[in-house]
Amino acid sequence: MKSIAIKILDQRVTTLPEYATPGSAGLDLRACIDAPLTLEPGQTQFIPTGIAMHIGDPNYAAMILPRSGLGHKHGIVLGNLVGLIDSDYQGPLMVSMWNRGDAPFVIEPMERIAQMVIVPVMQPRFHIVESFESESERGTGGFGSTGTN
Ligand SMILES: O=c1ccn([C@H]2C[C@H](O)[C@@H](COP(=O)(O)OP(=O)(O)OP(=O)(O)O)O2)c(=O)[nH]1
Ligand SMILES: [Mg+2]
């Protein structure tokens, strides 16, 4: 199993990110803030997680995704919709929190605010062609070309 280097930047962080269940895809990220923080409707705010992570292998990246419950019930999602963490990033892991709902939402210190998924990444080479080797069933059809039901 791969091991990824984590730096603890804030002494309030006492545990490493962990998978809640053996089958979890996401690691919960926590709000490393001093005091409860109110996110007004429409407001976006960077929230520190108190950790830095160096994936260090270009074959992997991390994606930060909203927690379903926060997004669905409270409209608390990500200001960048999805956060992408490059394998060479060594800075503090930040979560952009966006209140797209219509009520203020209070983020409590060390509350779980988002989740992070480590994903494989391919960095292919590219080459230019005049036409593709074979025509696929889809061809150039897109944007609903397969129908609506
Ligand atoms: O939700 C996020 C998204 C990004 N990052 C960090 C890690 C990532 O590797 C770096 C750059 O992110 P990205 O490439 O998405 O942003 P950019 O606007 O393209 O900035 P840059 O010019 O630094 O690449 O910022 C976070 O901490 N949280
Ligand atoms: Mg970038």
mmCIF file of C-alpha atoms and ligand atoms in Angstrom:
data_model
loop_
_atom_site.group_PDB
_atom_site.id
_atom_site.type_symbol
_atom_site.label_atom_id
_atom_site.label_comp_id
_atom_site.label_asym_id
_atom_site.label_seq_id
_atom_site.Cartn_x
_atom_site.Cartn_y
_atom_site.Cartn_z
ATOM 1 C CA MET A 1 0.000 0.000 0.000
ATOM 2 C CA LYS A 2 1.221 3.468 -0.933
ATOM 3 C CA SER A 3 2.225 5.876 1.808
ATOM 4 C CA ILE A 4 1.852 9.619 1.284
ATOM 5 C CA ALA A 5 3.809 12.214 3.263
ATOM 6 C CA ILE A 6 1.729 14.517 5.446
ATOM 7 C CA LYS A 7 3.042 17.549 7.322
ATOM 8 C CA ILE A 8 1.059 18.737 10.318
ATOM 9 C CA LEU A 9 1.001 22.523 10.144
ATOM 10 C CA ASP A 10 -1.252 23.194 13.093
ATOM 11 C CA GLN A 11 -0.938 21.484 16.458
ATOM 12 C CA ARG A 12 -4.721 21.220 16.747
ATOM 13 C CA VAL A 13 -4.528 18.482 14.145
ATOM 14 C CA THR A 14 -3.989 15.365 16.196
ATOM 15 C CA THR A 15 -4.870 12.631 13.719
ATOM 16 C CA LEU A 16 -3.914 11.868 10.151
ATOM 17 C CA PRO A 17 -6.704 11.873 7.572
ATOM 18 C CA GLU A 18 -8.356 8.494 7.756
ATOM 19 C CA TYR A 19 -10.898 6.385 5.941
ATOM 20 C CA ALA A 20 -14.088 6.180 8.023
ATOM 21 C CA THR A 21 -14.829 2.614 6.886
ATOM 22 C CA PRO A 22 -12.757 -0.031 5.095
ATOM 23 C CA GLY A 23 -14.627 0.705 1.877
ATOM 24 C CA SER A 24 -14.511 4.498 2.026
ATOM 25 C CA ALA A 25 -13.190 6.218 -1.082
ATOM 26 C CA GLY A 26 -12.870 9.594 0.602
ATOM 27 C CA LEU A 27 -10.844 10.877 3.528
ATOM 28 C CA ASP A 28 -12.643 13.521 5.540
ATOM 29 C CA LEU A 29 -10.915 16.900 5.796
ATOM 30 C CA ARG A 30 -11.508 19.056 8.867
ATOM 31 C CA ALA A 31 -11.778 22.813 9.332
ATOM 32 C CA CYS A 32 -8.692 23.892 11.256
ATOM 33 C CA ILE A 33 -10.111 27.170 12.553
ATOM 34 C CA ASP A 34 -9.941 28.905 15.942
ATOM 35 C CA ALA A 35 -13.600 29.698 16.393
ATOM 36 C CA PRO A 36 -16.936 28.934 14.746
ATOM 37 C CA LEU A 37 -17.092 30.632 11.360
ATOM 38 C CA THR A 38 -20.343 31.770 9.796
ATOM 39 C CA LEU A 39 -20.603 31.401 6.048
ATOM 40 C CA GLU A 40 -23.298 33.742 4.814
ATOM 41 C CA PRO A 41 -25.466 32.778 1.828
ATOM 42 C CA GLY A 42 -23.432 33.275 -1.338
ATOM 43 C CA GLN A 43 -20.146 33.621 0.582
ATOM 44 C CA THR A 44 -16.992 31.707 -0.323
ATOM 45 C CA GLN A 45 -14.132 31.306 2.128
ATOM 46 C CA PHE A 46 -10.831 29.429 2.103
ATOM 47 C CA ILE A 47 -10.658 27.139 5.117
ATOM 48 C CA PRO A 48 -7.295 25.676 6.198
ATOM 49 C CA THR A 49 -7.120 21.981 7.011
ATOM 50 C CA GLY A 50 -3.933 22.347 9.069
ATOM 51 C CA ILE A 51 -2.039 19.857 6.959
ATOM 52 C CA ALA A 52 0.173 19.761 3.883
ATOM 53 C CA MET A 53 0.512 16.709 1.704
ATOM 54 C CA HIS A 54 3.151 15.833 -0.875
ATOM 55 C CA ILE A 55 1.895 13.081 -3.139
ATOM 56 C CA GLY A 56 5.256 13.071 -4.888
ATOM 57 C CA ASP A 57 4.270 10.683 -7.688
ATOM 58 C CA PRO A 58 2.886 12.121 -10.963
ATOM 59 C CA ASN A 59 0.806 8.995 -11.395
ATOM 60 C CA TYR A 60 -1.505 10.181 -8.607
ATOM 61 C CA ALA A 61 -3.455 13.297 -7.644
ATOM 62 C CA ALA A 62 -6.000 14.137 -4.997
ATOM 63 C CA MET A 63 -9.447 15.546 -5.560
ATOM 64 C CA ILE A 64 -11.385 17.462 -2.933
ATOM 65 C CA LEU A 65 -15.109 16.887 -3.155
ATOM 66 C CA PRO A 66 -18.074 18.143 -1.135
ATOM 67 C CA ARG A 67 -19.554 15.975 1.587
ATOM 68 C CA SER A 68 -22.934 14.843 0.344
ATOM 69 C CA GLY A 69 -24.819 15.681 3.529
ATOM 70 C CA LEU A 70 -23.473 19.236 3.753
ATOM 71 C CA GLY A 71 -24.127 19.859 0.081
ATOM 72 C CA HIS A 72 -27.578 18.366 -0.087
ATOM 73 C CA LYS A 73 -28.997 19.473 3.239
ATOM 74 C CA HIS A 74 -27.264 22.818 3.744
ATOM 75 C CA GLY A 75 -26.014 23.920 0.308
ATOM 76 C CA ILE A 76 -22.419 23.861 1.554
ATOM 77 C CA VAL A 77 -20.259 22.911 -1.409
ATOM 78 C CA LEU A 78 -16.896 23.956 -2.826
ATOM 79 C CA GLY A 79 -16.145 27.358 -4.325
ATOM 80 C CA ASN A 80 -14.082 25.669 -7.005
ATOM 81 C CA LEU A 81 -16.661 22.841 -7.344
ATOM 82 C CA VAL A 82 -13.814 20.302 -7.209
ATOM 83 C CA GLY A 83 -10.349 20.897 -5.776
ATOM 84 C CA LEU A 84 -7.455 19.289 -7.613
ATOM 85 C CA ILE A 85 -4.250 18.677 -5.677
ATOM 86 C CA ASP A 86 -1.207 18.245 -7.886
ATOM 87 C CA SER A 87 1.328 15.588 -7.016
ATOM 88 C CA ASP A 88 4.033 18.256 -6.708
ATOM 89 C CA TYR A 89 2.049 20.551 -4.396
ATOM 90 C CA GLN A 90 3.611 20.932 -0.968
ATOM 91 C CA GLY A 91 1.651 23.862 0.401
ATOM 92 C CA PRO A 92 -1.173 23.908 2.921
ATOM 93 C CA LEU A 93 -4.252 21.957 1.894
ATOM 94 C CA MET A 94 -7.070 24.469 1.663
ATOM 95 C CA VAL A 95 -10.761 23.915 1.152
ATOM 96 C CA SER A 96 -12.791 26.586 -0.616
ATOM 97 C CA MET A 97 -16.178 26.490 1.067
ATOM 98 C CA TRP A 98 -19.167 28.036 -0.688
ATOM 99 C CA ASN A 99 -22.553 28.534 0.865
ATOM 100 C CA ARG A 100 -24.816 28.239 -2.157
ATOM 101 C CA GLY A 101 -27.833 27.904 0.139
ATOM 102 C CA ASP A 102 -30.096 30.638 1.467
ATOM 103 C CA ALA A 103 -29.313 30.412 5.178
ATOM 104 C CA PRO A 104 -26.125 31.226 7.109
ATOM 105 C CA PHE A 105 -24.131 28.103 7.983
ATOM 106 C CA VAL A 106 -21.765 27.843 10.940
ATOM 107 C CA ILE A 107 -18.588 25.811 10.460
ATOM 108 C CA GLU A 108 -17.336 24.539 13.803
ATOM 109 C CA PRO A 109 -13.620 24.125 14.566
ATOM 110 C CA MET A 110 -12.391 20.678 13.439
ATOM 111 C CA GLU A 111 -15.719 19.870 11.787
ATOM 112 C CA ARG A 112 -15.492 17.606 8.751
ATOM 113 C CA ILE A 113 -16.055 19.953 5.810
ATOM 114 C CA ALA A 114 -15.053 18.061 2.675
ATOM 115 C CA GLN A 115 -13.541 14.826 1.510
ATOM 116 C CA MET A 116 -10.446 13.967 -0.451
ATOM 117 C CA VAL A 117 -10.037 11.116 -2.910
ATOM 118 C CA ILE A 118 -6.634 9.949 -4.144
ATOM 119 C CA VAL A 119 -6.900 9.092 -7.809
ATOM 120 C CA PRO A 120 -4.605 7.608 -10.451
ATOM 121 C CA VAL A 121 -3.500 10.002 -13.155
ATOM 122 C CA MET A 122 -2.101 9.387 -16.619
ATOM 123 C CA GLN A 123 0.211 11.915 -18.236
ATOM 124 C CA PRO A 124 0.201 10.676 -21.846
ATOM 125 C CA ARG A 125 2.255 12.034 -24.689
ATOM 126 C CA PHE A 126 0.206 13.531 -27.540
ATOM 127 C CA HIS A 127 0.701 13.285 -31.288
ATOM 128 C CA ILE A 128 -1.069 15.051 -34.125
ATOM 129 C CA VAL A 129 -3.046 13.088 -36.751
ATOM 130 C CA GLU A 130 -5.024 14.171 -39.825
ATOM 131 C CA SER A 131 -7.802 11.673 -39.100
ATOM 132 C CA PHE A 132 -8.433 9.116 -36.383
ATOM 133 C CA GLU A 133 -7.487 5.514 -37.219
ATOM 134 C CA SER A 134 -11.038 4.198 -37.048
ATOM 135 C CA GLU A 135 -14.468 5.748 -36.684
ATOM 136 C CA SER A 136 -16.152 5.010 -33.378
ATOM 137 C CA GLU A 137 -19.851 4.240 -32.951
ATOM 138 C CA ARG A 138 -20.336 7.703 -31.435
ATOM 139 C CA GLY A 139 -18.202 9.526 -33.947
ATOM 140 C CA THR A 140 -18.531 13.272 -33.434
ATOM 141 C CA GLY A 141 -21.935 13.082 -31.727
ATOM 142 C CA GLY A 142 -22.192 14.643 -28.307
ATOM 143 C CA PHE A 143 -24.302 16.966 -26.188
ATOM 144 C CA GLY A 144 -27.350 14.709 -26.035
ATOM 145 C CA SER A 145 -26.837 13.003 -29.393
ATOM 146 C CA THR A 146 -27.788 9.615 -27.944
ATOM 147 C CA GLY A 147 -31.278 10.836 -27.016
ATOM 148 C CA THR A 148 -32.996 12.106 -23.927
ATOM 149 C CA ASN A 149 -34.295 8.964 -22.249
HETATM 150 O O1 LIG B 1 -9.243 23.025 -3.380
HETATM 151 C C1 LIG B 1 -8.020 23.164 -3.569
HETATM 152 C C2 LIG B 1 -7.482 23.289 -4.871
HETATM 153 C C3 LIG B 1 -6.114 23.470 -5.003
HETATM 154 N N1 LIG B 1 -5.308 23.493 -3.905
HETATM 155 C C4 LIG B 1 -3.855 23.617 -4.078
HETATM 156 C C5 LIG B 1 -3.264 22.299 -4.539
HETATM 157 C C6 LIG B 1 -3.053 22.475 -6.012
HETATM 158 O O2 LIG B 1 -1.987 21.679 -6.480
HETATM 159 C C7 LIG B 1 -2.768 23.958 -6.082
HETATM 160 C C8 LIG B 1 -3.077 24.546 -7.418
HETATM 161 O O3 LIG B 1 -4.414 24.247 -7.742
HETATM 162 P P1 LIG B 1 -4.953 24.453 -9.230
HETATM 163 O O4 LIG B 1 -3.944 24.006 -10.223
HETATM 164 O O5 LIG B 1 -6.308 23.870 -9.297
HETATM 165 O O6 LIG B 1 -5.119 26.037 -9.247
HETATM 166 P P2 LIG B 1 -4.598 27.111 -10.302
HETATM 167 O O7 LIG B 1 -5.543 28.219 -10.208
HETATM 168 O O8 LIG B 1 -4.391 26.461 -11.645
HETATM 169 O O9 LIG B 1 -3.222 27.542 -9.651
HETATM 170 P P3 LIG B 1 -1.712 27.228 -10.118
HETATM 171 O O10 LIG B 1 -1.406 28.275 -11.108
HETATM 172 O O11 LIG B 1 -0.912 27.349 -8.853
HETATM 173 O O12 LIG B 1 -1.649 25.841 -10.671
HETATM 174 O O13 LIG B 1 -3.585 24.563 -5.091
HETATM 175 C C9 LIG B 1 -5.837 23.355 -2.634
HETATM 176 O O14 LIG B 1 -5.143 23.368 -1.620
HETATM 177 N N2 LIG B 1 -7.177 23.194 -2.504
HETATM 178 MG MG MG B 2 -2.998 24.830 -11.949
#
